[in-house]
Amino acid sequence: MAEKKKIKREKEPDITFYHPDLLEVPEDGLPYLKGYKCKKCGQLDFPKLTPCPTCWGEEFDMVPLSRRGILYSFSDLYIGQPGLKTPYICGYVDLPENIRIFAMLKGEVNTFKCDEEVELTTGPIRMNEDGLPIISYMFQKV
Amino acid sequence: MKLQRDVYIAGVGETVFGKHKMDYDELGRMAAFQAIKASNIQGPGMIESAYVGNAHNGIVTGQTIFKDIGICGTAPIINVESACSAGAMAVHLAIKDVAYGLTELSMGVGAENHTLRRKSGTAFMPAMNDIEAVHGGVMTGKYAMRATRYMHETGATQEDLALITQKSRRHAKNNPHAPFGGDYSIEEIVNSRLVAYPLTLHQCCGIVDGAGAVVVCSGDMIKKLGIEKPVKVRGSVVTSGPYHNRPRDITGDDITEMTSAMLYEESGIGPKDVDILELHDAFTIAELLYYECMQLCDKGDGLKFLRDGQATYGGQCVVSPRGGMLSYGHPIGASGAAQVAAQVKQLRGECTGYQVEPIPKVAMTHVTGGGLSGTEHAACTMHMLSSDW
């Protein structure tokens, strides 16, 4: 009887960096978020929306977004998503480009205030399926 | 939706809400059969279509609920999902069938069992292909941020928000369907466990199981059934949430403002004429904001409206007369249908121990759905009902 060939599928490693399309971390510079400007109607969005919901344009120019913004609102979360360590902090950050970003905030609970200035940073947002941290964008006090 | 002919609610059903060992299908069937019996329906052949709202319990939920009712094989059963709006959307679709003359009698049901499946101590969240969910977003956080901003802009306090819970628990005190009714002090509410600053445990709806069901029919059918207290559907609106990633005022709610304005226009009933309202009070802050969004009061006067007693017995509009989601808990796919069921019972004066007096004539329901990033909510469903006897 012919021996059955065992096909062993190598599991692909899970991601450790969230979305290179949205976040750039230069080796010798500060991280920035990538906005996408529709070549047809000029609408700027983050995250990238395809097609452009306003004009259905399918081509975009990448625009680095401001690294600083205003913390519109926030919450210290004591009960969070399954698997995430609590407490953690989330907030809405308004950038000068008229874009609102939802992000985790790096810092201590009971310390953030509405309308204070925050800046982009990076940090672990969750663990991946291999037990390694996934790095993405976060904001912190200036 | 422009109703093309008169649509009536013949009968409704709701289970006791709480932690159940019965799965969603048994709960759904129980509510559906209650509604069927309350409607004097004599046999399964009279039910021409059914819609079933559910969010988390799997596939072919409607057919599973209705198999014992005897309409599998004779009526289309369509399953509806839009997170918290699912049950109300199921009722809307049943109304649509009758309004457009496709059927003479249809059913809308919402059913959900969370506790058999869900790990306690975690919060609901959007799907993981949502950019906010990947970054830790949860529904409690979304509402908590609305509260943070509202407090920042108006100077309102956690104690102010707690007034909402206190009122809802009091309304629910004698309602046997609501597990969280009772007399609570503001201190108890504010000092309960912090879930998402500034919201404490008593300011968040509980995770429970339950079901609601509604039978809708035409004018001819309501006579044929011999219903003594027909409730007329004056309007039924479903919308999807405006999507954009630009700053928006989260002390308002664009989709609720839009949907309620459409409902007032469709029904010809204005916000000041609504006697009782069940709204999406999954968290205290939501109710406070929605007074303003639905124009029960002017923008900025929500807290005054509450403090002046306008949202409770004797006020302009009794909000959450059944106790709302805060005192019922919120089985996601069920709540929207259960709200309609509870309002119909109020209009009929059937709520012994928690009946609004004088017996209300006009009832409104409101339930949003989903936390899709770029929207305040992915969906919103509202109904306007009035007594017609």
Short mmCIF file of C-alpha atoms in Angstrom, two decimals, chain B residues 2-339:
data_model
loop_
_atom_site.label_atom_id
_atom_site.label_comp_id
_atom_site.label_asym_id
_atom_site.label_seq_id
_atom_site.Cartn_x
_atom_site.Cartn_y
_atom_site.Cartn_z
CA LYS B 2 -44.80 55.65 3.18
CA LEU B 3 -47.49 53.25 4.39
CA GLN B 4 -49.68 52.43 1.38
CA ARG B 5 -52.62 51.31 3.53
CA ASP B 6 -53.54 51.11 7.21
CA VAL B 7 -51.54 48.63 9.27
CA TYR B 8 -52.51 47.47 12.74
CA ILE B 9 -50.91 45.55 15.57
CA ALA B 10 -53.22 42.71 16.60
CA GLY B 11 -51.25 41.15 19.43
CA VAL B 12 -47.85 41.07 21.10
CA GLY B 13 -45.76 38.81 23.30
CA GLU B 14 -42.67 39.18 25.47
CA THR B 15 -40.77 36.84 27.75
CA VAL B 16 -39.41 37.68 31.14
CA PHE B 17 -35.93 39.10 30.54
CA GLY B 18 -32.96 37.77 32.49
CA LYS B 19 -30.54 34.87 32.52
CA HIS B 20 -32.28 31.93 30.86
CA LYS B 21 -31.37 28.27 30.43
CA MET B 22 -33.80 28.26 27.48
CA ASP B 23 -32.04 29.06 24.22
CA TYR B 24 -33.10 31.84 21.85
CA ASP B 25 -35.43 29.58 19.85
CA GLU B 26 -37.48 28.54 22.85
CA LEU B 27 -37.67 32.16 24.06
CA GLY B 28 -38.61 33.37 20.59
CA ARG B 29 -41.27 30.70 20.21
CA MET B 30 -42.73 31.56 23.60
CA ALA B 31 -43.05 35.27 22.71
CA ALA B 32 -44.35 34.45 19.22
CA PHE B 33 -47.02 32.07 20.50
CA GLN B 34 -48.11 34.61 23.12
CA ALA B 35 -48.52 37.19 20.35
CA ILE B 36 -50.41 34.69 18.18
CA LYS B 37 -52.84 33.82 20.98
CA ALA B 38 -53.32 37.50 21.87
CA SER B 39 -54.23 38.08 18.21
CA ASN B 40 -56.98 35.40 18.14
CA ILE B 41 -55.20 33.69 15.24
CA GLN B 42 -56.89 30.34 14.77
CA GLY B 43 -54.27 28.40 12.83
CA PRO B 44 -50.80 28.57 11.27
CA GLY B 45 -52.21 29.10 7.76
CA MET B 46 -53.11 32.70 8.60
CA ILE B 47 -49.48 33.78 9.10
CA GLU B 48 -48.21 34.77 5.65
CA SER B 49 -44.67 35.92 6.44
CA ALA B 50 -42.35 36.21 9.42
CA TYR B 51 -39.18 38.18 10.12
CA VAL B 52 -36.84 37.31 12.95
CA GLY B 53 -34.19 39.56 14.47
CA ASN B 54 -31.15 38.01 16.11
CA ALA B 55 -27.53 39.06 16.33
CA HIS B 56 -25.33 36.37 17.82
CA ASN B 57 -27.08 33.01 17.93
CA GLY B 58 -26.19 31.49 14.57
CA ILE B 59 -27.94 30.67 11.33
CA VAL B 60 -31.56 29.96 10.31
CA THR B 61 -32.69 31.33 13.66
CA GLY B 62 -36.18 32.22 12.43
CA GLN B 63 -36.93 28.83 10.95
CA THR B 64 -35.71 27.23 14.18
CA ILE B 65 -38.08 29.39 16.22
CA PHE B 66 -41.07 28.86 13.96
CA LYS B 67 -40.79 25.13 13.23
CA ASP B 68 -43.15 24.21 16.09
CA ILE B 69 -45.54 27.02 15.18
CA GLY B 70 -46.30 25.20 11.93
CA ILE B 71 -45.52 27.85 9.34
CA CYS B 72 -42.33 26.26 7.97
CA GLY B 73 -43.34 25.18 4.49
CA THR B 74 -46.17 27.67 4.12
CA ALA B 75 -44.69 31.12 4.82
CA PRO B 76 -41.38 32.79 3.99
CA ILE B 77 -39.28 33.28 7.13
CA ILE B 78 -36.55 35.87 6.76
CA ASN B 79 -33.75 36.39 9.28
CA VAL B 80 -32.73 39.94 10.04
CA GLU B 81 -29.46 41.17 11.55
CA SER B 82 -28.39 44.73 12.35
CA ALA B 83 -27.01 44.33 15.88
CA CYS B 84 -29.29 46.06 18.43
CA SER B 85 -31.74 47.21 15.76
CA ALA B 86 -32.49 43.69 14.49
CA GLY B 87 -35.73 43.02 16.39
CA ALA B 88 -37.25 46.40 15.51
CA MET B 89 -36.20 45.93 11.90
CA ALA B 90 -38.00 42.57 11.84
CA VAL B 91 -41.18 44.34 12.98
CA HIS B 92 -40.63 47.03 10.33
CA LEU B 93 -40.38 44.42 7.58
CA ALA B 94 -43.57 42.70 8.72
CA ILE B 95 -45.31 46.11 8.62
CA LYS B 96 -43.92 46.69 5.12
CA ASP B 97 -45.42 43.43 3.85
CA VAL B 98 -48.87 44.42 5.08
CA ALA B 99 -48.54 48.09 4.10
CA TYR B 100 -47.76 47.17 0.50
CA GLY B 101 -50.48 44.56 0.27
CA LEU B 102 -48.13 41.60 0.00
CA THR B 103 -49.75 39.96 3.02
CA GLU B 104 -52.78 40.39 5.27
CA LEU B 105 -50.98 39.19 8.39
CA SER B 106 -47.25 39.01 9.19
CA MET B 107 -45.05 38.65 12.24
CA GLY B 108 -41.93 40.37 13.52
CA VAL B 109 -39.96 38.65 16.27
CA GLY B 110 -36.72 39.42 18.10
CA ALA B 111 -34.98 36.74 20.17
CA GLU B 112 -31.54 36.35 21.71
CA ASN B 113 -29.76 34.28 24.29
CA HIS B 114 -26.38 35.75 25.26
CA THR B 115 -25.69 34.12 28.59
CA LEU B 116 -25.52 30.51 27.34
CA ARG B 117 -22.69 31.50 25.01
CA ARG B 118 -20.97 34.60 26.26
CA LYS B 119 -18.08 34.96 28.67
CA SER B 120 -19.06 37.39 31.41
CA GLY B 121 -16.83 40.33 32.28
CA THR B 122 -16.23 41.42 28.69
CA ALA B 123 -17.83 44.15 26.61
CA PHE B 124 -19.59 44.00 23.24
CA MET B 125 -17.59 45.23 20.30
CA PRO B 126 -17.87 45.74 16.55
CA ALA B 127 -16.50 43.01 14.24
CA MET B 128 -12.72 42.64 14.05
CA ASN B 129 -12.57 43.97 10.48
CA ASP B 130 -13.56 47.31 11.99
CA ILE B 131 -10.59 49.63 12.54
CA GLU B 132 -11.90 50.85 15.90
CA ALA B 133 -12.44 47.30 17.16
CA VAL B 134 -8.84 46.38 16.28
CA HIS B 135 -7.76 49.33 18.43
CA GLY B 136 -9.75 48.22 21.47
CA GLY B 137 -13.11 49.82 20.69
CA VAL B 138 -16.13 48.56 22.64
CA MET B 139 -19.70 49.82 22.86
CA THR B 140 -19.32 50.85 26.49
CA GLY B 141 -16.35 53.00 25.48
CA LYS B 142 -18.23 54.61 22.62
CA TYR B 143 -21.04 55.73 24.93
CA ALA B 144 -18.61 56.63 27.70
CA MET B 145 -16.85 59.03 25.34
CA ARG B 146 -20.19 60.66 24.62
CA ALA B 147 -20.69 61.06 28.37
CA THR B 148 -17.17 62.45 28.88
CA ARG B 149 -17.73 65.05 26.20
CA TYR B 150 -21.24 65.91 27.43
CA MET B 151 -19.93 66.43 30.96
CA HIS B 152 -17.05 68.52 29.63
CA GLU B 153 -19.35 70.79 27.62
CA THR B 154 -22.28 71.13 30.04
CA GLY B 155 -20.78 70.64 33.48
CA ALA B 156 -23.13 67.69 34.10
CA THR B 157 -21.92 65.15 36.66
CA GLN B 158 -22.01 61.39 37.15
CA GLU B 159 -24.77 62.04 39.67
CA ASP B 160 -26.83 63.69 36.94
CA LEU B 161 -26.41 60.66 34.69
CA ALA B 162 -27.41 58.42 37.59
CA LEU B 163 -30.82 60.12 37.69
CA ILE B 164 -31.64 58.27 34.46
CA THR B 165 -30.95 54.89 36.07
CA GLN B 166 -32.89 55.84 39.16
CA LYS B 167 -35.94 56.74 37.06
CA SER B 168 -35.77 53.60 34.90
CA ARG B 169 -35.37 51.27 37.86
CA ARG B 170 -38.34 52.97 39.54
CA HIS B 171 -40.50 52.57 36.41
CA ALA B 172 -39.55 48.88 36.28
CA LYS B 173 -40.11 48.20 39.96
CA ASN B 174 -43.45 46.42 39.48
CA ASN B 175 -42.85 45.11 35.96
CA PRO B 176 -42.49 41.32 36.17
CA HIS B 177 -40.63 41.22 32.81
CA ALA B 178 -37.82 43.50 34.03
CA PRO B 179 -35.14 41.94 36.24
CA PHE B 180 -33.45 45.14 37.39
CA GLY B 181 -36.27 47.26 38.81
CA GLY B 182 -36.27 48.77 42.29
CA ASP B 183 -35.54 51.81 44.41
CA TYR B 184 -31.92 52.89 44.13
CA SER B 185 -30.10 55.83 45.65
CA ILE B 186 -27.89 58.01 43.46
CA GLU B 187 -24.93 56.95 45.67
CA GLU B 188 -25.55 53.26 44.95
CA ILE B 189 -25.61 53.93 41.23
CA VAL B 190 -22.54 56.18 41.16
CA ASN B 191 -20.55 53.95 43.52
CA SER B 192 -21.22 50.73 41.63
CA ARG B 193 -18.28 49.23 39.76
CA LEU B 194 -16.67 51.49 37.15
CA VAL B 195 -17.15 49.97 33.69
CA ALA B 196 -15.95 52.74 31.39
CA TYR B 197 -15.34 56.13 32.94
CA PRO B 198 -17.68 57.94 33.62
CA LEU B 199 -20.19 55.06 33.33
CA THR B 200 -20.63 52.73 36.29
CA LEU B 201 -22.24 49.29 36.26
CA HIS B 202 -25.73 50.57 37.12
CA GLN B 203 -25.52 52.98 34.20
CA CYS B 204 -25.02 50.18 31.67
CA CYS B 205 -27.66 47.75 30.40
CA GLY B 206 -27.24 44.19 31.63
CA ILE B 207 -26.36 41.30 29.35
CA VAL B 208 -29.46 39.10 29.49
CA ASP B 209 -31.70 36.87 27.36
CA GLY B 210 -35.24 37.38 26.14
CA ALA B 211 -37.64 37.76 23.23
CA GLY B 212 -40.47 39.92 21.94
CA ALA B 213 -43.00 39.33 19.17
CA VAL B 214 -45.52 41.40 17.25
CA VAL B 215 -48.40 40.39 14.96
CA VAL B 216 -49.28 43.02 12.35
CA CYS B 217 -52.21 42.93 9.95
CA SER B 218 -54.46 44.86 7.60
CA GLY B 219 -57.66 46.73 8.49
CA ASP B 220 -59.82 43.91 7.13
CA MET B 221 -57.89 41.33 9.10
CA ILE B 222 -58.05 43.22 12.40
CA LYS B 223 -61.86 43.16 12.11
CA LYS B 224 -61.87 39.51 11.14
CA LEU B 225 -59.74 38.66 14.19
CA GLY B 226 -62.17 40.56 16.40
CA ILE B 227 -59.47 42.61 18.15
CA GLU B 228 -61.10 44.99 20.61
CA LYS B 229 -58.15 47.32 20.98
CA PRO B 230 -56.40 47.68 17.62
CA VAL B 231 -53.15 49.62 17.75
CA LYS B 232 -52.48 51.56 14.58
CA VAL B 233 -49.00 51.81 13.09
CA ARG B 234 -48.61 55.51 12.35
CA GLY B 235 -45.06 55.29 11.07
CA SER B 236 -42.10 52.94 10.75
CA VAL B 237 -38.68 54.15 9.67
CA VAL B 238 -35.36 52.35 9.15
CA THR B 239 -32.21 54.28 8.29
CA SER B 240 -28.50 53.57 7.90
CA GLY B 241 -25.96 55.74 9.68
CA PRO B 242 -24.18 58.57 7.82
CA TYR B 243 -20.58 57.44 7.28
CA HIS B 244 -17.56 59.73 7.46
CA ASN B 245 -14.33 60.04 9.39
CA ARG B 246 -14.59 63.74 10.10
CA PRO B 247 -15.23 65.34 13.51
CA ARG B 248 -18.88 65.21 14.57
CA ASP B 249 -20.78 66.34 17.65
CA ILE B 250 -21.20 63.20 19.75
CA THR B 251 -23.38 65.02 22.26
CA GLY B 252 -25.88 64.77 19.40
CA ASP B 253 -26.60 61.72 17.29
CA ASP B 254 -26.96 62.33 13.58
CA ILE B 255 -28.83 59.11 12.80
CA THR B 256 -31.37 59.53 15.64
CA GLU B 257 -31.98 63.16 14.65
CA MET B 258 -32.56 62.11 11.05
CA THR B 259 -34.74 59.08 11.81
CA SER B 260 -36.98 60.83 14.33
CA ALA B 261 -37.50 63.79 11.96
CA MET B 262 -38.56 61.32 9.24
CA LEU B 263 -40.90 59.54 11.64
CA TYR B 264 -42.58 62.79 12.74
CA GLU B 265 -43.14 63.73 9.13
CA GLU B 266 -44.42 60.31 8.11
CA SER B 267 -46.79 59.93 11.05
CA GLY B 268 -47.96 63.53 11.26
CA ILE B 269 -47.35 63.26 15.01
CA GLY B 270 -44.90 65.73 16.53
CA PRO B 271 -42.42 65.16 19.38
CA LYS B 272 -44.57 67.01 21.91
CA ASP B 273 -47.54 64.71 21.18
CA VAL B 274 -45.76 61.49 22.15
CA ASP B 275 -47.13 60.16 25.45
CA ILE B 276 -44.70 57.28 26.06
CA LEU B 277 -41.30 56.46 24.58
CA GLU B 278 -39.03 53.45 24.72
CA LEU B 279 -35.61 54.46 23.43
CA HIS B 280 -32.12 53.03 23.15
CA ASP B 281 -31.12 53.63 26.76
CA ALA B 282 -28.38 51.01 26.72
CA PHE B 283 -26.35 53.52 28.75
CA THR B 284 -27.62 56.47 30.81
CA ILE B 285 -25.96 59.12 28.67
CA ALA B 286 -27.83 57.95 25.56
CA GLU B 287 -31.26 58.70 27.01
CA LEU B 288 -30.19 62.17 28.06
CA LEU B 289 -28.85 62.99 24.58
CA TYR B 290 -31.85 61.51 22.82
CA TYR B 291 -34.35 63.80 24.58
CA GLU B 292 -32.66 66.55 22.62
CA CYS B 293 -32.04 64.56 19.40
CA MET B 294 -35.73 63.62 19.19
CA GLN B 295 -36.78 67.22 19.98
CA LEU B 296 -38.68 66.33 23.14
CA CYS B 297 -36.89 69.42 24.42
CA ASP B 298 -34.53 72.04 22.97
CA LYS B 299 -30.85 71.33 22.39
CA GLY B 300 -29.03 71.78 25.70
CA ASP B 301 -32.14 71.30 27.83
CA GLY B 302 -31.96 67.50 28.24
CA LEU B 303 -30.87 67.59 31.85
CA LYS B 304 -33.49 70.21 32.72
CA PHE B 305 -36.16 68.06 31.01
CA LEU B 306 -35.13 65.14 33.23
CA ARG B 307 -34.82 67.14 36.45
CA ASP B 308 -38.19 68.81 35.87
CA GLY B 309 -39.83 65.39 35.81
CA GLN B 310 -40.86 65.69 32.16
CA ALA B 311 -39.63 62.13 31.41
CA THR B 312 -41.57 60.36 34.13
CA TYR B 313 -45.16 59.93 35.36
CA GLY B 314 -47.10 63.17 35.00
CA GLY B 315 -44.49 64.69 32.67
CA GLN B 316 -44.59 65.57 29.00
CA CYS B 317 -43.52 62.10 27.84
CA VAL B 318 -42.93 59.06 30.05
CA VAL B 319 -39.59 57.74 28.82
CA SER B 320 -38.87 54.03 29.40
CA PRO B 321 -42.21 53.18 31.04
CA ARG B 322 -41.29 49.46 31.00
CA GLY B 323 -37.91 50.31 32.59
CA GLY B 324 -35.99 50.54 29.33
CA MET B 325 -32.91 48.58 28.42
CA LEU B 326 -31.34 49.75 31.67
CA SER B 327 -33.83 47.72 33.72
CA TYR B 328 -34.71 44.98 31.22
CA GLY B 329 -31.18 44.29 30.12
CA HIS B 330 -30.46 44.23 26.42
CA PRO B 331 -30.52 40.95 24.48
CA ILE B 332 -29.29 42.55 21.28
CA GLY B 333 -31.59 41.06 18.66
CA ALA B 334 -34.64 40.99 20.94
CA SER B 335 -34.90 44.49 22.41
CA GLY B 336 -36.40 46.27 19.40
CA ALA B 337 -39.35 43.87 19.16
CA ALA B 338 -39.78 43.77 22.94
CA GLN B 339 -40.02 47.58 23.04
#
